[in-house]
């Protein structure tokens, strides 16, 4: 049976799949956003019943992104390519970067039409669409995405770029050569660029809730965006040849923690592995 939009939902942009829930829109719901539809909210509510702290884990990922962008901006990076950027919400890359350097620029890339449409609306509303851009495309096609990103005129390929793949690599399947995709992008960005990424894992997770985590993974198979865990070793391999920023590959809450850490639920604060997310940043020599 064809899924129809809830009458209370906004008009869906062209190309939006309302037959199945989508990770970008589900994540938006986890964070309290409004760029989602009934099918996404129903999925999210089931996910919360399966894994009650999933909203807190989503917030951890968003905080991690913000800390990484701020760090890169403070190192002098003033242009960013955010792959799998998702739906705009609190703490978007361009907003954080501009708070450090008013001249910072960003190109967003996502394959979810809702994310792209809302990103474009946000940039136009803020009056900054001439300095930032959004592309509808699949990050798994670097040979297509890279020239399109340059065609926006936002990025200067001769100067260091902050390459971001946060909360997205686990949607690249085990048979889709995620490592090759990352290495292709890294071969295109110039020396001095940074690569910032996160990934879900079961490797080293201490919390005794493996059944719930596996149940969530099974639930996402019902969506248009199933996800896949990778080991710490597999995630670390993405950074081969880069100069790792301290503390290296670590749990997301432990990467350059700030005052936000004190606001985390006790379980995560006491056991960072509960986040189930590894994060790291590397600099291309």
PDB file of C-alpha atoms in Angstrom:
ATOM      1  CA  UNK A   1       0.000   0.000   0.000  1.00  0.00           C
ATOM      2  CA  UNK A   2       1.360   3.435  -0.903  1.00  0.00           C
ATOM      3  CA  UNK A   3       2.270   5.622   2.077  1.00  0.00           C
ATOM      4  CA  UNK A   4       0.616   9.037   1.881  1.00  0.00           C
ATOM      5  CA  UNK A   5       1.781  12.134   3.770  1.00  0.00           C
ATOM      6  CA  UNK A   6       0.045  12.957   7.019  1.00  0.00           C
ATOM      7  CA  UNK A   7      -2.339  15.913   6.434  1.00  0.00           C
ATOM      8  CA  UNK A   8      -0.432  17.805   9.130  1.00  0.00           C
ATOM      9  CA  UNK A   9       2.886  17.238   7.366  1.00  0.00           C
ATOM     10  CA  UNK A  10       4.455  19.794   5.031  1.00  0.00           C
ATOM     11  CA  UNK A  11       4.433  19.331   1.281  1.00  0.00           C
ATOM     12  CA  UNK A  12       7.093  16.778   0.370  1.00  0.00           C
ATOM     13  CA  UNK A  13       9.804  18.029  -2.010  1.00  0.00           C
ATOM     14  CA  UNK A  14       9.962  16.288  -5.373  1.00  0.00           C
ATOM     15  CA  UNK A  15      11.702  12.938  -5.206  1.00  0.00           C
ATOM     16  CA  UNK A  16      11.022  12.260  -1.520  1.00  0.00           C
ATOM     17  CA  UNK A  17      10.400   8.581  -0.796  1.00  0.00           C
ATOM     18  CA  UNK A  18       7.477   8.351   1.627  1.00  0.00           C
ATOM     19  CA  UNK A  19       7.187   4.595   1.151  1.00  0.00           C
ATOM     20  CA  UNK A  20       9.976   3.999   3.691  1.00  0.00           C
ATOM     21  CA  UNK A  21      11.495   5.978   6.571  1.00  0.00           C
ATOM     22  CA  UNK A  22      14.835   7.635   5.839  1.00  0.00           C
ATOM     23  CA  UNK A  23      17.877   7.995   8.107  1.00  0.00           C
ATOM     24  CA  UNK A  24      18.305  11.754   7.567  1.00  0.00           C
ATOM     25  CA  UNK A  25      14.689  12.438   8.484  1.00  0.00           C
ATOM     26  CA  UNK A  26      14.731   9.968  11.394  1.00  0.00           C
ATOM     27  CA  UNK A  27      17.874  11.643  12.754  1.00  0.00           C
ATOM     28  CA  UNK A  28      16.142  14.995  12.422  1.00  0.00           C
ATOM     29  CA  UNK A  29      13.277  13.633  14.540  1.00  0.00           C
ATOM     30  CA  UNK A  30      15.723  12.289  17.154  1.00  0.00           C
ATOM     31  CA  UNK A  31      17.134  15.825  17.464  1.00  0.00           C
ATOM     32  CA  UNK A  32      13.689  17.430  17.775  1.00  0.00           C
ATOM     33  CA  UNK A  33      13.502  18.762  14.221  1.00  0.00           C
ATOM     34  CA  UNK A  34      10.445  19.142  11.993  1.00  0.00           C
ATOM     35  CA  UNK A  35      11.780  18.012   8.584  1.00  0.00           C
ATOM     36  CA  UNK A  36      10.265  14.560   8.906  1.00  0.00           C
ATOM     37  CA  UNK A  37       7.042  12.765   8.058  1.00  0.00           C
ATOM     38  CA  UNK A  38       4.680  10.417   9.897  1.00  0.00           C
ATOM     39  CA  UNK A  39       6.488   7.356   8.594  1.00  0.00           C
ATOM     40  CA  UNK A  40       9.776   8.664  10.023  1.00  0.00           C
ATOM     41  CA  UNK A  41       8.243   9.564  13.383  1.00  0.00           C
ATOM     42  CA  UNK A  42       6.601   6.169  13.703  1.00  0.00           C
ATOM     43  CA  UNK A  43       9.945   4.531  12.989  1.00  0.00           C
ATOM     44  CA  UNK A  44      11.683   6.801  15.502  1.00  0.00           C
ATOM     45  CA  UNK A  45       9.158   6.036  18.214  1.00  0.00           C
ATOM     46  CA  UNK A  46       9.692   2.303  17.701  1.00  0.00           C
ATOM     47  CA  UNK A  47      13.448   2.850  17.819  1.00  0.00           C
ATOM     48  CA  UNK A  48      13.162   4.663  21.152  1.00  0.00           C
ATOM     49  CA  UNK A  49      11.157   1.757  22.571  1.00  0.00           C
ATOM     50  CA  UNK A  50      13.835  -0.644  21.387  1.00  0.00           C
ATOM     51  CA  UNK A  51      16.784   1.484  22.538  1.00  0.00           C
ATOM     52  CA  UNK A  52      15.559   4.246  24.920  1.00  0.00           C
ATOM     53  CA  UNK A  53      18.756   6.329  24.872  1.00  0.00           C
ATOM     54  CA  UNK A  54      19.019   6.571  21.096  1.00  0.00           C
ATOM     55  CA  UNK A  55      18.042  10.259  21.138  1.00  0.00           C
ATOM     56  CA  UNK A  56      20.890  11.034  23.536  1.00  0.00           C
ATOM     57  CA  UNK A  57      23.297   9.138  21.300  1.00  0.00           C
ATOM     58  CA  UNK A  58      22.111  11.205  18.313  1.00  0.00           C
ATOM     59  CA  UNK A  59      22.818  14.377  20.307  1.00  0.00           C
ATOM     60  CA  UNK A  60      26.309  13.088  21.088  1.00  0.00           C
ATOM     61  CA  UNK A  61      26.971  12.766  17.383  1.00  0.00           C
ATOM     62  CA  UNK A  62      25.797  16.301  16.708  1.00  0.00           C
ATOM     63  CA  UNK A  63      27.958  17.703  19.500  1.00  0.00           C
ATOM     64  CA  UNK A  64      30.941  15.787  18.127  1.00  0.00           C
ATOM     65  CA  UNK A  65      30.414  17.355  14.700  1.00  0.00           C
ATOM     66  CA  UNK A  66      30.336  20.827  16.236  1.00  0.00           C
ATOM     67  CA  UNK A  67      33.550  20.318  18.200  1.00  0.00           C
ATOM     68  CA  UNK A  68      35.355  19.038  15.128  1.00  0.00           C
ATOM     69  CA  UNK A  69      34.282  21.914  12.887  1.00  0.00           C
ATOM     70  CA  UNK A  70      35.292  24.438  15.523  1.00  0.00           C
ATOM     71  CA  UNK A  71      38.686  22.749  15.924  1.00  0.00           C
ATOM     72  CA  UNK A  72      39.367  22.805  12.170  1.00  0.00           C
ATOM     73  CA  UNK A  73      38.263  26.421  11.889  1.00  0.00           C
ATOM     74  CA  UNK A  74      40.644  27.367  14.694  1.00  0.00           C
ATOM     75  CA  UNK A  75      43.447  25.653  12.772  1.00  0.00           C
ATOM     76  CA  UNK A  76      42.787  28.016   9.857  1.00  0.00           C
ATOM     77  CA  UNK A  77      40.478  25.834   7.758  1.00  0.00           C
ATOM     78  CA  UNK A  78      37.928  28.134   6.172  1.00  0.00           C
ATOM     79  CA  UNK A  79      36.287  25.855   3.596  1.00  0.00           C
ATOM     80  CA  UNK A  80      34.406  22.631   4.235  1.00  0.00           C
ATOM     81  CA  UNK A  81      32.892  19.771   2.256  1.00  0.00           C
ATOM     82  CA  UNK A  82      30.224  18.086   4.389  1.00  0.00           C
ATOM     83  CA  UNK A  83      29.344  14.716   2.856  1.00  0.00           C
ATOM     84  CA  UNK A  84      26.084  13.182   4.016  1.00  0.00           C
ATOM     85  CA  UNK A  85      25.195  16.433   5.744  1.00  0.00           C
ATOM     86  CA  UNK A  86      21.605  15.490   6.525  1.00  0.00           C
ATOM     87  CA  UNK A  87      18.745  17.811   7.423  1.00  0.00           C
ATOM     88  CA  UNK A  88      19.781  21.237   8.810  1.00  0.00           C
ATOM     89  CA  UNK A  89      19.409  21.471  12.564  1.00  0.00           C
ATOM     90  CA  UNK A  90      21.088  23.150  15.525  1.00  0.00           C
ATOM     91  CA  UNK A  91      24.799  23.631  14.915  1.00  0.00           C
ATOM     92  CA  UNK A  92      25.191  23.358  11.144  1.00  0.00           C
ATOM     93  CA  UNK A  93      28.729  23.287   9.761  1.00  0.00           C
ATOM     94  CA  UNK A  94      28.615  26.713   8.130  1.00  0.00           C
ATOM     95  CA  UNK A  95      27.170  28.307  11.274  1.00  0.00           C
ATOM     96  CA  UNK A  96      29.900  26.908  13.530  1.00  0.00           C
ATOM     97  CA  UNK A  97      32.682  27.690  11.067  1.00  0.00           C
ATOM     98  CA  UNK A  98      31.479  31.263  10.535  1.00  0.00           C
ATOM     99  CA  UNK A  99      31.355  31.812  14.291  1.00  0.00           C
ATOM    100  CA  UNK A 100      35.135  31.294  14.250  1.00  0.00           C
ATOM    101  CA  UNK A 101      35.892  32.819  10.841  1.00  0.00           C
ATOM    102  CA  UNK A 102      33.236  35.023   9.202  1.00  0.00           C
ATOM    103  CA  UNK A 103      34.722  34.222   5.780  1.00  0.00           C
ATOM    104  CA  UNK A 104      34.297  30.450   6.106  1.00  0.00           C
ATOM    105  CA  UNK A 105      32.484  28.576   3.340  1.00  0.00           C
ATOM    106  CA  UNK A 106      30.788  25.198   3.076  1.00  0.00           C
ATOM    107  CA  UNK A 107      29.383  22.826   0.461  1.00  0.00           C
ATOM    108  CA  UNK A 108      26.791  20.379   1.746  1.00  0.00           C
ATOM    109  CA  UNK A 109      26.110  17.064  -0.019  1.00  0.00           C
ATOM    110  CA  UNK A 110      23.232  14.685   0.630  1.00  0.00           C
ATOM    111  CA  UNK A 111      21.163  12.211  -1.371  1.00  0.00           C
ATOM    112  CA  UNK A 112      17.934  12.845   0.579  1.00  0.00           C
ATOM    113  CA  UNK A 113      15.782  15.485  -1.206  1.00  0.00           C
ATOM    114  CA  UNK A 114      14.354  16.742   2.106  1.00  0.00           C
ATOM    115  CA  UNK A 115      17.846  17.443   3.434  1.00  0.00           C
ATOM    116  CA  UNK A 116      18.824  19.252   0.245  1.00  0.00           C
ATOM    117  CA  UNK A 117      15.615  21.296   0.059  1.00  0.00           C
ATOM    118  CA  UNK A 118      15.793  22.382   3.688  1.00  0.00           C
ATOM    119  CA  UNK A 119      19.489  23.211   3.399  1.00  0.00           C
ATOM    120  CA  UNK A 120      18.828  25.443   0.393  1.00  0.00           C
ATOM    121  CA  UNK A 121      15.946  27.164   2.170  1.00  0.00           C
ATOM    122  CA  UNK A 122      18.135  27.775   5.229  1.00  0.00           C
ATOM    123  CA  UNK A 123      20.974  29.282   3.183  1.00  0.00           C
ATOM    124  CA  UNK A 124      18.573  31.530   1.264  1.00  0.00           C
ATOM    125  CA  UNK A 125      16.763  32.603   4.422  1.00  0.00           C
ATOM    126  CA  UNK A 126      20.079  33.531   6.040  1.00  0.00           C
ATOM    127  CA  UNK A 127      21.128  35.400   2.894  1.00  0.00           C
ATOM    128  CA  UNK A 128      24.317  33.347   2.537  1.00  0.00           C
ATOM    129  CA  UNK A 129      23.508  31.224  -0.518  1.00  0.00           C
ATOM    130  CA  UNK A 130      26.243  33.079  -2.386  1.00  0.00           C
ATOM    131  CA  UNK A 131      28.919  31.809   0.042  1.00  0.00           C
ATOM    132  CA  UNK A 132      27.664  28.286   0.784  1.00  0.00           C
ATOM    133  CA  UNK A 133      26.067  25.655  -1.437  1.00  0.00           C
ATOM    134  CA  UNK A 134      24.146  22.395  -1.285  1.00  0.00           C
ATOM    135  CA  UNK A 135      24.312  19.505  -3.756  1.00  0.00           C
ATOM    136  CA  UNK A 136      21.882  16.649  -4.228  1.00  0.00           C
ATOM    137  CA  UNK A 137      24.154  13.684  -4.818  1.00  0.00           C
ATOM    138  CA  UNK A 138      25.539  10.390  -3.574  1.00  0.00           C
ATOM    139  CA  UNK A 139      28.824  10.601  -1.659  1.00  0.00           C
ATOM    140  CA  UNK A 140      29.633   7.089  -2.905  1.00  0.00           C
ATOM    141  CA  UNK A 141      30.405   8.702  -6.273  1.00  0.00           C
ATOM    142  CA  UNK A 142      33.451  10.913  -5.544  1.00  0.00           C
ATOM    143  CA  UNK A 143      34.261  11.195  -9.233  1.00  0.00           C
ATOM    144  CA  UNK A 144      30.917  12.929  -9.726  1.00  0.00           C
ATOM    145  CA  UNK A 145      30.611  14.797  -6.416  1.00  0.00           C
ATOM    146  CA  UNK A 146      34.060  16.424  -6.434  1.00  0.00           C
ATOM    147  CA  UNK A 147      33.725  18.327  -9.755  1.00  0.00           C
ATOM    148  CA  UNK A 148      30.169  19.347  -8.876  1.00  0.00           C
ATOM    149  CA  UNK A 149      31.387  20.695  -5.534  1.00  0.00           C
ATOM    150  CA  UNK A 150      34.059  22.715  -7.326  1.00  0.00           C
ATOM    151  CA  UNK A 151      31.540  23.945  -9.891  1.00  0.00           C
ATOM    152  CA  UNK A 152      29.669  25.743  -7.101  1.00  0.00           C
ATOM    153  CA  UNK A 153      32.582  28.188  -6.897  1.00  0.00           C
ATOM    154  CA  UNK A 154      32.555  27.864  -3.104  1.00  0.00           C
ATOM    155  CA  UNK A 155      35.695  25.740  -2.740  1.00  0.00           C
ATOM    156  CA  UNK A 156      39.242  26.531  -3.810  1.00  0.00           C
ATOM    157  CA  UNK A 157      40.887  23.153  -4.605  1.00  0.00           C
ATOM    158  CA  UNK A 158      44.355  24.638  -4.113  1.00  0.00           C
ATOM    159  CA  UNK A 159      43.749  25.425  -0.455  1.00  0.00           C
ATOM    160  CA  UNK A 160      43.146  23.053   2.509  1.00  0.00           C
ATOM    161  CA  UNK A 161      39.612  21.752   2.947  1.00  0.00           C
ATOM    162  CA  UNK A 162      37.815  20.281   5.939  1.00  0.00           C
ATOM    163  CA  UNK A 163      36.406  16.995   4.613  1.00  0.00           C
ATOM    164  CA  UNK A 164      33.582  15.763   6.846  1.00  0.00           C
ATOM    165  CA  UNK A 165      31.938  12.335   6.907  1.00  0.00           C
ATOM    166  CA  UNK A 166      30.221  12.275  10.298  1.00  0.00           C
ATOM    167  CA  UNK A 167      27.380   9.852  10.965  1.00  0.00           C
ATOM    168  CA  UNK A 168      27.281   8.613   7.386  1.00  0.00           C
ATOM    169  CA  UNK A 169      29.976   6.014   6.622  1.00  0.00           C
ATOM    170  CA  UNK A 170      27.980   3.289   8.342  1.00  0.00           C
ATOM    171  CA  UNK A 171      25.336   3.695   5.648  1.00  0.00           C
ATOM    172  CA  UNK A 172      27.932   2.605   3.070  1.00  0.00           C
ATOM    173  CA  UNK A 173      27.569  -1.167   2.823  1.00  0.00           C
ATOM    174  CA  UNK A 174      30.367  -3.693   3.361  1.00  0.00           C
ATOM    175  CA  UNK A 175      30.331  -4.486  -0.362  1.00  0.00           C
ATOM    176  CA  UNK A 176      30.517  -0.841  -1.473  1.00  0.00           C
ATOM    177  CA  UNK A 177      34.243  -0.201  -0.808  1.00  0.00           C
ATOM    178  CA  UNK A 178      33.916   2.519   1.823  1.00  0.00           C
ATOM    179  CA  UNK A 179      37.697   2.566   2.193  1.00  0.00           C
ATOM    180  CA  UNK A 180      38.171   3.182  -1.522  1.00  0.00           C
ATOM    181  CA  UNK A 181      35.618   5.993  -1.446  1.00  0.00           C
ATOM    182  CA  UNK A 182      37.377   7.740   1.446  1.00  0.00           C
ATOM    183  CA  UNK A 183      40.785   7.326  -0.156  1.00  0.00           C
ATOM    184  CA  UNK A 184      39.519   8.800  -3.424  1.00  0.00           C
ATOM    185  CA  UNK A 185      38.303  11.945  -1.667  1.00  0.00           C
ATOM    186  CA  UNK A 186      41.561  12.193   0.257  1.00  0.00           C
ATOM    187  CA  UNK A 187      43.512  11.950  -3.001  1.00  0.00           C
ATOM    188  CA  UNK A 188      41.563  14.954  -4.321  1.00  0.00           C
ATOM    189  CA  UNK A 189      41.913  17.366  -1.405  1.00  0.00           C
ATOM    190  CA  UNK A 190      45.226  19.274  -1.097  1.00  0.00           C
ATOM    191  CA  UNK A 191      47.902  18.907   1.573  1.00  0.00           C
ATOM    192  CA  UNK A 192      46.942  20.509   4.850  1.00  0.00           C
ATOM    193  CA  UNK A 193      43.336  19.338   4.546  1.00  0.00           C
ATOM    194  CA  UNK A 194      41.613  17.587   7.438  1.00  0.00           C
ATOM    195  CA  UNK A 195      39.418  14.482   7.398  1.00  0.00           C
ATOM    196  CA  UNK A 196      36.853  14.244  10.200  1.00  0.00           C
ATOM    197  CA  UNK A 197      34.614  11.207  10.597  1.00  0.00           C
ATOM    198  CA  UNK A 198      32.625   9.024  12.960  1.00  0.00           C
ATOM    199  CA  UNK A 199      31.305   5.490  12.775  1.00  0.00           C
ATOM    200  CA  UNK A 200      29.080   3.101  14.696  1.00  0.00           C
ATOM    201  CA  UNK A 201      30.725  -0.002  16.133  1.00  0.00           C
ATOM    202  CA  UNK A 202      30.113  -2.895  18.495  1.00  0.00           C
ATOM    203  CA  UNK A 203      33.853  -3.346  18.961  1.00  0.00           C
ATOM    204  CA  UNK A 204      34.743  -2.599  22.587  1.00  0.00           C
ATOM    205  CA  UNK A 205      31.250  -1.565  23.657  1.00  0.00           C
ATOM    206  CA  UNK A 206      31.025  -2.524  27.331  1.00  0.00           C
ATOM    207  CA  UNK A 207      27.338  -1.971  27.905  1.00  0.00           C
ATOM    208  CA  UNK A 208      25.336  -5.211  28.257  1.00  0.00           C
ATOM    209  CA  UNK A 209      22.718  -4.271  25.656  1.00  0.00           C
ATOM    210  CA  UNK A 210      24.033  -5.929  22.519  1.00  0.00           C
ATOM    211  CA  UNK A 211      20.599  -7.402  21.790  1.00  0.00           C
ATOM    212  CA  UNK A 212      19.048  -3.908  21.707  1.00  0.00           C
ATOM    213  CA  UNK A 213      21.770  -2.604  19.403  1.00  0.00           C
ATOM    214  CA  UNK A 214      21.302  -5.530  17.050  1.00  0.00           C
ATOM    215  CA  UNK A 215      17.523  -5.010  17.167  1.00  0.00           C
ATOM    216  CA  UNK A 216      18.016  -1.381  16.077  1.00  0.00           C
ATOM    217  CA  UNK A 217      20.199  -2.492  13.181  1.00  0.00           C
ATOM    218  CA  UNK A 218      17.497  -4.965  12.117  1.00  0.00           C
ATOM    219  CA  UNK A 219      14.880  -2.228  12.386  1.00  0.00           C
ATOM    220  CA  UNK A 220      16.888   0.051  10.067  1.00  0.00           C
ATOM    221  CA  UNK A 221      16.810  -2.675   7.432  1.00  0.00           C
ATOM    222  CA  UNK A 222      13.141  -1.732   7.038  1.00  0.00           C
ATOM    223  CA  UNK A 223      14.159   1.815   6.091  1.00  0.00           C
ATOM    224  CA  UNK A 224      15.656   3.103   2.857  1.00  0.00           C
ATOM    225  CA  UNK A 225      18.967   3.496   4.705  1.00  0.00           C
ATOM    226  CA  UNK A 226      20.176   0.347   6.530  1.00  0.00           C
ATOM    227  CA  UNK A 227      23.422   0.726   8.471  1.00  0.00           C
ATOM    228  CA  UNK A 228      26.453  -1.458   9.131  1.00  0.00           C
ATOM    229  CA  UNK A 229      28.873  -1.643  12.037  1.00  0.00           C
ATOM    230  CA  UNK A 230      32.625  -1.669  11.478  1.00  0.00           C
ATOM    231  CA  UNK A 231      35.416  -2.599  13.867  1.00  0.00           C
ATOM    232  CA  UNK A 232      37.823  -0.118  15.399  1.00  0.00           C
ATOM    233  CA  UNK A 233      40.521  -1.498  13.100  1.00  0.00           C
ATOM    234  CA  UNK A 234      38.366  -0.964  10.015  1.00  0.00           C
ATOM    235  CA  UNK A 235      37.511   2.582  11.069  1.00  0.00           C
ATOM    236  CA  UNK A 236      41.153   3.381  11.864  1.00  0.00           C
ATOM    237  CA  UNK A 237      42.119   2.247   8.366  1.00  0.00           C
ATOM    238  CA  UNK A 238      40.220   5.217   6.925  1.00  0.00           C
ATOM    239  CA  UNK A 239      42.934   7.450   8.425  1.00  0.00           C
ATOM    240  CA  UNK A 240      45.962   5.601   7.040  1.00  0.00           C
ATOM    241  CA  UNK A 241      48.543   8.083   5.783  1.00  0.00           C
ATOM    242  CA  UNK A 242      47.084  10.978   7.767  1.00  0.00           C
ATOM    243  CA  UNK A 243      48.486  12.702  10.837  1.00  0.00           C
ATOM    244  CA  UNK A 244      45.967  11.855  13.562  1.00  0.00           C
ATOM    245  CA  UNK A 245      44.873  14.716  15.771  1.00  0.00           C
ATOM    246  CA  UNK A 246      45.078  13.782  19.448  1.00  0.00           C
ATOM    247  CA  UNK A 247      43.546  11.744  21.036  1.00  0.00           C
ATOM    248  CA  UNK A 248      43.403   9.719  17.812  1.00  0.00           C
ATOM    249  CA  UNK A 249      40.628   7.184  17.292  1.00  0.00           C
ATOM    250  CA  UNK A 250      38.414   7.306  20.359  1.00  0.00           C
ATOM    251  CA  UNK A 251      34.826   7.203  21.550  1.00  0.00           C
ATOM    252  CA  UNK A 252      32.848  10.195  20.306  1.00  0.00           C
ATOM    253  CA  UNK A 253      32.243  11.695  23.795  1.00  0.00           C
ATOM    254  CA  UNK A 254      35.999  11.537  24.514  1.00  0.00           C
ATOM    255  CA  UNK A 255      37.077  13.483  21.422  1.00  0.00           C
ATOM    256  CA  UNK A 256      37.960  16.990  22.672  1.00  0.00           C
ATOM    257  CA  UNK A 257      35.168  17.010  25.274  1.00  0.00           C
ATOM    258  CA  UNK A 258      33.850  20.350  26.468  1.00  0.00           C
ATOM    259  CA  UNK A 259      31.254  21.543  28.943  1.00  0.00           C
ATOM    260  CA  UNK A 260      28.590  19.673  26.976  1.00  0.00           C
ATOM    261  CA  UNK A 261      29.993  16.447  28.415  1.00  0.00           C
ATOM    262  CA  UNK A 262      28.728  17.432  31.846  1.00  0.00           C
ATOM    263  CA  UNK A 263      25.193  17.507  30.473  1.00  0.00           C
ATOM    264  CA  UNK A 264      25.266  13.929  29.201  1.00  0.00           C
ATOM    265  CA  UNK A 265      23.250  11.277  30.905  1.00  0.00           C
ATOM    266  CA  UNK A 266      25.288   9.543  33.601  1.00  0.00           C
ATOM    267  CA  UNK A 267      25.494   6.242  31.785  1.00  0.00           C
ATOM    268  CA  UNK A 268      27.290   7.806  28.822  1.00  0.00           C
ATOM    269  CA  UNK A 269      29.468  10.051  30.969  1.00  0.00           C
ATOM    270  CA  UNK A 270      30.633   7.058  33.014  1.00  0.00           C
ATOM    271  CA  UNK A 271      31.043   4.735  30.013  1.00  0.00           C
ATOM    272  CA  UNK A 272      31.827   6.558  26.746  1.00  0.00           C
ATOM    273  CA  UNK A 273      31.676   3.257  24.850  1.00  0.00           C
ATOM    274  CA  UNK A 274      27.928   3.294  25.437  1.00  0.00           C
ATOM    275  CA  UNK A 275      27.728   5.865  22.620  1.00  0.00           C
ATOM    276  CA  UNK A 276      28.697   3.061  20.242  1.00  0.00           C
ATOM    277  CA  UNK A 277      30.429   5.681  18.114  1.00  0.00           C
ATOM    278  CA  UNK A 278      34.087   6.039  17.219  1.00  0.00           C
ATOM    279  CA  UNK A 279      35.444   9.362  16.011  1.00  0.00           C
ATOM    280  CA  UNK A 280      38.725  10.738  14.745  1.00  0.00           C
ATOM    281  CA  UNK A 281      40.347  13.536  12.773  1.00  0.00           C
ATOM    282  CA  UNK A 282      43.421  13.359  10.566  1.00  0.00           C
ATOM    283  CA  UNK A 283      45.475  15.916   8.668  1.00  0.00           C
ATOM    284  CA  UNK A 284      46.784  15.218   5.180  1.00  0.00           C
ATOM    285  CA  UNK A 285      50.549  15.907   5.154  1.00  0.00           C
TER     286      UNK A 285
END
